[in-house]
XYZ file of C-alpha atoms in Angstrom:
460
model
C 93.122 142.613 52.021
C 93.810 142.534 55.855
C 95.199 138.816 57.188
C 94.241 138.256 60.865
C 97.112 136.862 62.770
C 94.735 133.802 63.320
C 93.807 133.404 59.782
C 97.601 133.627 58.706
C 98.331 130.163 60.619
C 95.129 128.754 58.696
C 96.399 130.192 55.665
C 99.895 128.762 56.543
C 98.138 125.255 56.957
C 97.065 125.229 53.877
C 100.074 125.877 51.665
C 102.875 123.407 53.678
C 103.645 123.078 57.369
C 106.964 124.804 58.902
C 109.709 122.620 60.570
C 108.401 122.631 64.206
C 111.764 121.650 65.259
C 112.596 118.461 67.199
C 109.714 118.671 69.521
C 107.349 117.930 66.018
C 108.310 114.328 65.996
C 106.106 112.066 68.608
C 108.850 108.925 69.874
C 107.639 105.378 70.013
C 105.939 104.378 73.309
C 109.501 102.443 73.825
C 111.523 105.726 73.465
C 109.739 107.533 75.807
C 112.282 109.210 77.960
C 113.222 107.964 81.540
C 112.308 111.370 83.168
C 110.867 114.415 82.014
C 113.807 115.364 79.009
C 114.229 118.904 77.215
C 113.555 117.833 73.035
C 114.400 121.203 72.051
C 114.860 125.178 73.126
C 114.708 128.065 71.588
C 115.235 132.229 72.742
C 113.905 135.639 71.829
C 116.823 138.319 72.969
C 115.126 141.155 75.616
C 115.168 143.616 73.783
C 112.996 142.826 70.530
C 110.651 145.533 69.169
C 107.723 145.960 67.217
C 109.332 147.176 63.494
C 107.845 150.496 63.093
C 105.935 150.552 66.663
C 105.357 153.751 68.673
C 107.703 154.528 71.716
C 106.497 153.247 74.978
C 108.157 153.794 79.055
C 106.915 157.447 79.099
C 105.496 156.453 82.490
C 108.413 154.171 83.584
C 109.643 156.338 87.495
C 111.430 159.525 86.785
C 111.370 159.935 82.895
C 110.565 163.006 80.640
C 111.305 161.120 77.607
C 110.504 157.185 76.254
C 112.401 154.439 77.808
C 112.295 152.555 74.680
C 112.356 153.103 71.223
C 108.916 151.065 70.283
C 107.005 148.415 72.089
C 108.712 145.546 73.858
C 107.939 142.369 72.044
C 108.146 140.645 75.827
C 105.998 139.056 78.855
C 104.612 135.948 76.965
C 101.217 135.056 79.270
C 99.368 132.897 76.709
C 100.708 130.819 73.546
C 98.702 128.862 71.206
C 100.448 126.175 68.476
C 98.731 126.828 65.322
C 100.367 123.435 63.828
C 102.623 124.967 61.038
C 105.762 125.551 63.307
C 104.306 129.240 64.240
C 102.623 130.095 67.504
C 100.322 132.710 68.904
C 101.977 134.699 71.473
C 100.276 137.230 73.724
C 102.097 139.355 75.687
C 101.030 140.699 79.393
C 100.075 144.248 80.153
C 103.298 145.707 79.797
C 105.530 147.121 82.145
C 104.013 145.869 85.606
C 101.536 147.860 86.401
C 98.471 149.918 85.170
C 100.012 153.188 86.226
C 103.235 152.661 83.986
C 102.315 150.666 81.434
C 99.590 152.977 79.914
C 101.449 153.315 76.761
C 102.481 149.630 76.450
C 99.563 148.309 73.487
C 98.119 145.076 74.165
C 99.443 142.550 71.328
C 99.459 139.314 70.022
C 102.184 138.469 68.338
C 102.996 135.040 65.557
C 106.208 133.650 66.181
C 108.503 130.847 65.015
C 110.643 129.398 67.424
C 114.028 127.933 66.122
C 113.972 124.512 68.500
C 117.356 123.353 67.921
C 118.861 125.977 70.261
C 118.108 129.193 67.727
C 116.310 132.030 68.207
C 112.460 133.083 67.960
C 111.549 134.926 65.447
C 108.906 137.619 65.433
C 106.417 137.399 62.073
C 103.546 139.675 62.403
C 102.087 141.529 65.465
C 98.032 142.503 66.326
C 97.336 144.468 68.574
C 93.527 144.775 70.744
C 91.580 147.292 70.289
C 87.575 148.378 70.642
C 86.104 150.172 67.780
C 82.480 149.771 68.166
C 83.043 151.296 71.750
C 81.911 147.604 74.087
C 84.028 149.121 76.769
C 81.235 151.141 78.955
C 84.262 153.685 80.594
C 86.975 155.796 79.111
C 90.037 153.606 77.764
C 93.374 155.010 77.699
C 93.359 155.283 74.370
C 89.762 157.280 74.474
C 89.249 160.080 76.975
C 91.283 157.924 79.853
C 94.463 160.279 78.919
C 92.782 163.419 78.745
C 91.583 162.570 82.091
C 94.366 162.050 83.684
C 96.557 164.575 86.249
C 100.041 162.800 86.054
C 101.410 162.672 82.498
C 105.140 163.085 82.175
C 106.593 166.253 81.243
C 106.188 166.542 77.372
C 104.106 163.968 76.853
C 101.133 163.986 74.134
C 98.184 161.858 74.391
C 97.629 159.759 72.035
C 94.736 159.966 68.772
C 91.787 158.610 70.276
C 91.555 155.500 68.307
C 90.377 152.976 70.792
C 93.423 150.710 71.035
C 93.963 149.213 74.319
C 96.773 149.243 76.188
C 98.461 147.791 79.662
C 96.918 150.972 81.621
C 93.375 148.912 80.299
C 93.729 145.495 81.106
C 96.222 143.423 82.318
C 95.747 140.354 80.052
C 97.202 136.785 81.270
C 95.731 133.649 79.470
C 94.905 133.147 76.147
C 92.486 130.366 74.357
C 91.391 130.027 70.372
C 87.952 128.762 70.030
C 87.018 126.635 67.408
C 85.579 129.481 65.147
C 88.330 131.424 64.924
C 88.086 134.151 67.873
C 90.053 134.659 70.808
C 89.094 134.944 73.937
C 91.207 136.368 76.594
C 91.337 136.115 80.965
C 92.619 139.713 82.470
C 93.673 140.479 85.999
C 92.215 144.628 86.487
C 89.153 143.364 86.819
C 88.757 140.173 86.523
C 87.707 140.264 83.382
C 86.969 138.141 80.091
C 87.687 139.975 77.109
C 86.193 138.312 73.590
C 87.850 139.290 70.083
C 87.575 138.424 66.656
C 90.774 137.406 64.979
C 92.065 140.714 64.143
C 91.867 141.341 68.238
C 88.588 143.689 68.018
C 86.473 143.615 70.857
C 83.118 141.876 69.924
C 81.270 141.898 73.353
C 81.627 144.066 76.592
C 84.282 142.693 79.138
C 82.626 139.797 80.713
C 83.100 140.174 84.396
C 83.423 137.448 86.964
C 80.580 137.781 89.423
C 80.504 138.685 92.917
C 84.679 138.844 92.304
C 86.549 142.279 92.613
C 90.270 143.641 92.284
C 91.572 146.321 93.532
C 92.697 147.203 90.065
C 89.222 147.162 88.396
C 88.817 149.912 85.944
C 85.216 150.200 86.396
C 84.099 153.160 88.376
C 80.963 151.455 89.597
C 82.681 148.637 90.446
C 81.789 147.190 94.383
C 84.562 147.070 96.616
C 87.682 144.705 96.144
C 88.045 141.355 97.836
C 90.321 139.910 95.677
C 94.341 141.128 95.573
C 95.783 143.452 93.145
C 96.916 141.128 90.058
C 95.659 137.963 91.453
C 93.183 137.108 88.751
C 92.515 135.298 85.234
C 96.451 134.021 85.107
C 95.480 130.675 83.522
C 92.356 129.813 81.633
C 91.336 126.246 79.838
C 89.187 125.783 76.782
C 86.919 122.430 76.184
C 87.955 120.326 73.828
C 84.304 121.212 72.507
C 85.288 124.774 72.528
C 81.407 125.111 74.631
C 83.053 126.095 77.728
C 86.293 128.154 79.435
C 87.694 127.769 82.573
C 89.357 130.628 83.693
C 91.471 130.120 87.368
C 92.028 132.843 90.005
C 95.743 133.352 90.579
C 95.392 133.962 93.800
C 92.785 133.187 97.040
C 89.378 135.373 97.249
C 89.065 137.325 100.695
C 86.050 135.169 101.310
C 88.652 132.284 101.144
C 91.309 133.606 103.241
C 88.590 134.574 105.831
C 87.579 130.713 105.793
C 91.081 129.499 106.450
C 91.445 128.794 102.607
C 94.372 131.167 101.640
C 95.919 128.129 99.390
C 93.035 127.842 97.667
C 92.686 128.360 93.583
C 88.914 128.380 92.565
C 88.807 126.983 88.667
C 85.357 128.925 87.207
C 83.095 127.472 84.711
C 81.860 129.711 81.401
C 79.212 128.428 79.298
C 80.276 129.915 75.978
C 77.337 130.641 73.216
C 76.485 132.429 70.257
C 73.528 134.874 68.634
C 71.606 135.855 71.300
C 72.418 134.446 74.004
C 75.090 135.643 76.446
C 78.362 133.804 77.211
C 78.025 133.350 81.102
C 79.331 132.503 84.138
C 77.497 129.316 85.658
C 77.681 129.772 89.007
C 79.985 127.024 89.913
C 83.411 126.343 90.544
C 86.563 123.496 91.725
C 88.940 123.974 93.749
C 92.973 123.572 93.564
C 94.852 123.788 96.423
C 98.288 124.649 96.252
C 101.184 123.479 97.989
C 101.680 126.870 100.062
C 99.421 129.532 100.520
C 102.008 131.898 98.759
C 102.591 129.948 95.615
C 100.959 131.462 92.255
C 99.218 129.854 89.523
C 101.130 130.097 86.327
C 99.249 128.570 83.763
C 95.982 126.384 83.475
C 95.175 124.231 79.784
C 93.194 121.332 78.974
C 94.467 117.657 78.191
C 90.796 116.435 77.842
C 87.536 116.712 79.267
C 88.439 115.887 82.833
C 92.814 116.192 82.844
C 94.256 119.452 83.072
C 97.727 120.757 83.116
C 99.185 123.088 85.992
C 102.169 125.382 86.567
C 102.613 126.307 90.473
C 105.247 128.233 91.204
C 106.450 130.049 93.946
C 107.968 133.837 94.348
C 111.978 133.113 93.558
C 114.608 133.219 90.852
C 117.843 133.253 89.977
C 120.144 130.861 92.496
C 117.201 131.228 94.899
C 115.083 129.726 92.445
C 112.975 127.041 94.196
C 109.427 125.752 93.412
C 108.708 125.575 89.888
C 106.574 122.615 89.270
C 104.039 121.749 86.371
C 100.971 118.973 88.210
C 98.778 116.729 86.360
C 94.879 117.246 87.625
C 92.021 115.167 87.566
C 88.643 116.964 88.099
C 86.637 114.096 89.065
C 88.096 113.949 92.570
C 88.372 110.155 93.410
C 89.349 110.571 96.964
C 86.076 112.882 97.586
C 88.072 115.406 99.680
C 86.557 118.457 97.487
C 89.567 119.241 95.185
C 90.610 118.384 92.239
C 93.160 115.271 92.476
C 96.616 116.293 91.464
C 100.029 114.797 90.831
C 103.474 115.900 89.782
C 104.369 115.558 86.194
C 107.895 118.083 85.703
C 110.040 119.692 87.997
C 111.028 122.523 86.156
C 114.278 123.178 88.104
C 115.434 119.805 87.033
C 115.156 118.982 83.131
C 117.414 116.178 81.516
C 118.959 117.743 78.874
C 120.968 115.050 77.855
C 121.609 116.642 74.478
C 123.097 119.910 76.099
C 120.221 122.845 74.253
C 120.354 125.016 77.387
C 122.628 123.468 79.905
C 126.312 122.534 80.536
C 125.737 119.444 83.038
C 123.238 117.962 81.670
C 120.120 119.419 83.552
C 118.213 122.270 82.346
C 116.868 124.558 84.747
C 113.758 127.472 84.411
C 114.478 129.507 87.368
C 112.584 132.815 86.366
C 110.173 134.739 89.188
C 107.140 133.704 86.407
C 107.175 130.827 83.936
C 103.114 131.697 82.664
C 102.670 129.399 79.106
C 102.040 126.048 78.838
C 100.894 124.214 75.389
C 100.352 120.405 74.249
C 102.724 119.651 71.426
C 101.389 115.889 71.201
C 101.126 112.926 73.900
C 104.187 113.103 75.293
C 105.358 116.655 74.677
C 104.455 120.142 76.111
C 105.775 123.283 75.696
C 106.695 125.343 78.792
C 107.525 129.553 78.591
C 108.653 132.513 80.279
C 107.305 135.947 80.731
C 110.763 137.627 80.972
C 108.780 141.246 82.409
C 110.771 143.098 80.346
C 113.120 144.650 81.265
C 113.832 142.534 84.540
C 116.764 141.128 85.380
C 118.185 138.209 87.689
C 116.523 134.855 85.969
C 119.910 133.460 84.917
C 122.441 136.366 87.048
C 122.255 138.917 88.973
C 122.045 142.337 86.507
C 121.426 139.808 83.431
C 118.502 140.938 81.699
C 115.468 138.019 81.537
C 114.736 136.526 78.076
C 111.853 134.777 77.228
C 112.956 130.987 76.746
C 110.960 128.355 74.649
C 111.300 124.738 76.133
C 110.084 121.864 74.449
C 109.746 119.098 77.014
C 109.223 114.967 76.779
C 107.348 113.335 79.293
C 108.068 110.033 80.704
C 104.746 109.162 80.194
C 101.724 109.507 77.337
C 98.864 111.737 78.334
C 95.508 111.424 77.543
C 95.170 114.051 74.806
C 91.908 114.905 73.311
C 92.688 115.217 69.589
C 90.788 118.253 69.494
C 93.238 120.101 71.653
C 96.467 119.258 69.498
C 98.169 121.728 67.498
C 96.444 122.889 64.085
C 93.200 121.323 65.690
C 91.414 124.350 65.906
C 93.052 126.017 62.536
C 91.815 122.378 61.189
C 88.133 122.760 62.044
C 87.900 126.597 60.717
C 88.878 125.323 57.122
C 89.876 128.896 55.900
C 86.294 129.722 57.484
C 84.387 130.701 60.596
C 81.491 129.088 61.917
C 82.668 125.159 60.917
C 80.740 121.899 62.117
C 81.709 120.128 64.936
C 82.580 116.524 64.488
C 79.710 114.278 63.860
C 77.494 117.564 62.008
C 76.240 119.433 64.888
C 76.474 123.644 63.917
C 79.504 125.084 65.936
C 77.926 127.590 68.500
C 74.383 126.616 68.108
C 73.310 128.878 71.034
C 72.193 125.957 73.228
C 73.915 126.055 76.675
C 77.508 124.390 77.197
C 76.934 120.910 79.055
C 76.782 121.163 82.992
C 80.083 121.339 84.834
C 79.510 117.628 85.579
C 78.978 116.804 82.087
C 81.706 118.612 80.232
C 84.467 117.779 82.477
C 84.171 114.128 82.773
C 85.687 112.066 79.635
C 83.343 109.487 78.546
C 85.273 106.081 79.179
């Protein structure tokens, strides 16, 4: 019988939890930490593979052979806490590009991260794919290789069996809903990308309207007016699991044109069931950032109305600068048309009183992208990497990037919808799809999600 990597973690729920680590126990309100405090840390070495995985680099400049031996487990851009001590992992598009990474496979992979300073280890691996042929253009993986005019000396295309791969999508954010599928925010296009648990595509990519890259893979698609790889990089769920809200890394043309350029636009998506279409709404919020050249990172819910922020800028290494995780309020008390925000980490200066990851006493994340973010409980969050493997420079110049696993106590107790904590999710599906939401009401009943107004304010 085949296990989806999501049912595993319910599975895993049901016979015993995992040691989470030190992050798993919440501290009295009187404990809370002075400053925002590393609680535990954990690493996966660069160069992790797949067991039993197919080469991949073929299109990496210059090479007539494989760079690699199978595919990188690497570039974590979404993580979900399943609430046994594993986690959901998805990893980017591959190599950096469309052009080179057309033999990386897009994967999800179930890890368990060693907290006390061990390693992560790497338990089962799924990979996307689109059997029933929801894609309306040739994949990689389906006529996209035969197509093309610039494969490497030697190299074979591979059987036409509809996995997808980096040269596809370019996937960055990552959210469970409550009946067990995934749903994923991608940069080519943008796009949303819906999958059942074993990663197969159940709908046709979901595009954002009147919003083009440069990078879209459609060939009908209108021309671009958004920047290559400036899309889907961070994407919230509801604690109701009704709605997504998937945030623009970067500004629109139509924003930059308007003076705008720091502008983030946060997108509403009513999500429904049967026969009636997961949408777009039509409206939006706005973030601004602290410099037009910053990047979004990540983007999760706390509750109905809080939200969690990485905004980083372009650095790394001992350049390393502005890496900062902000606290945001979408019901915009001053009025001035953004959503209110405030700092809540500095993640270039972490107490880490108990030395995990540090020799005096701070810890520091000073990678070019830090792209996960995850609630662990009211005071704790997780914070993540994507090491863009094989990259080099985070912690030394020629010292290959790991992905690092930071478990960090706030000063302070969020507001944390209970329906957004680890195992919540796993907890709801009971083994089973298509669960009751609290109080009886049938999950995805096919009415529309609330209104923008509605959903994201938390009744008091």
């Amino acid at each position: 019988m085949r296990t989806s990597i999501v049912s595993a973690a319910v599975l895993a729920l049901g016979l015993g939890c995992l040691s989470t680590g030190p992050a798993a126990a919440k501290p009295a309100a009187e404990e809370l930490p002075a400053v925002p405090t590393l609680s535990g840390f954990s690493v996966l070495p660069a160069d992790t593979f797949v067991p039993g995985s197919e080469p991949s680099g073929a299109f990496l400049d210059g090479r007539t052979t494989p760079a690699y031996p199978g595919q990188p487990v690497q570039g974590f851009s979404g993580v979900h806490a399943a609430g046994d001590g594993t986690w959901l992992a998805m990893s980017d598009n591959g190599f950096g590009n469309k052009a080179n990474s057309r033999d990386f496979l897009l994967a999800v992979h179930r890890i368990a991260p060693d907290l006390d300073g061990g390693e992560i280890q790497v338990l089962d691996t799924m990979h996307l794919s689109d059997p029933e042929g929801h894609i309306p253009w040739d994949i990689w993986r389906d006529g996209g290789c035969e197509a093309a005019g610039d494969l490497p000396a030697g190299y074979e295309c591979p059987v036409r069996d509809r996995v997808l791969t980096g040269g596809d999508f370019d996937l960055e954010s990552m959210q469970v809903a409550e009946d067990g599928t995934l749903w994923f925010g991608e940069e080519f296009g943008p796009y949303l990308l819906h999958t059942d648990a074993e990663g197969r595509l159940l709908e046709a990519p979901i595009k954002l309207p009147g919003v083009t890259s440069s990078s879209d893979p459609d060939p009908e698609a209108p021309a671009a007016n958004l920047a290559n790889s400036k899309g889907f990089e961070g994407m919230a769920i509801a604690p109701n699991s009704r709605a997504l809200y998937p945030m623009l890394e970067g500004a629109t043309d139509e924003d930059k044109a308007a003076g705008l350029a720091a502008d983030r636009r946060i997108y509403e998506v009513a999500l429904r069931a049967g026969s009636a279409a997961t949408t777009f709404t039509g409206e939006y919020l706005r973030y601004r950032m602290e410099a037009a050249d910053h990047n979004v990172g990540d983007f999760i819910a706390i509750n109905a109305h809080e939200f969690l922020v990485i905004e980083r800028d372009d650095t790394q290494g001992a350049e390393a600068d502005f890496k900062r995780i902000y606290l945001l309020d979408t019901r915009d008390r001053d009025r001035d048309g953004y959503v209110d925000k405030r700092e809540l980490v500095d993640l270039m200066d972490v107490a880490d009183p108990q030395g995990l990851a540090s020799e005096d006493g701070t810890y520091r994340m000073p990678y070019f992208t830090i792209e996960d973010l995850e609630i662990l409980d009211e005071n704790t969050i997780a914070v993540l990497n994507d090491n863009n493997y094989r990259a080099t420079g985070g912690r030394g110049e020629g010292v290959v990037d790991v992905t690092e696993f930071a478990t960090i106590d706030l000063p302070e107790e969020l507001r944390v919808d209970h329906r957004l904590l680890p195992g919540a999710v796993e907890g709801r599906q009971g083994g089973a799809h298509g669960s009751s939401r609290p109080g009886g009401t049938p999950a995805h009943s096919g009415t529309a999600a609330a209104s923008w107004a509605d959903s994201m304010v938390l009744p008091e």
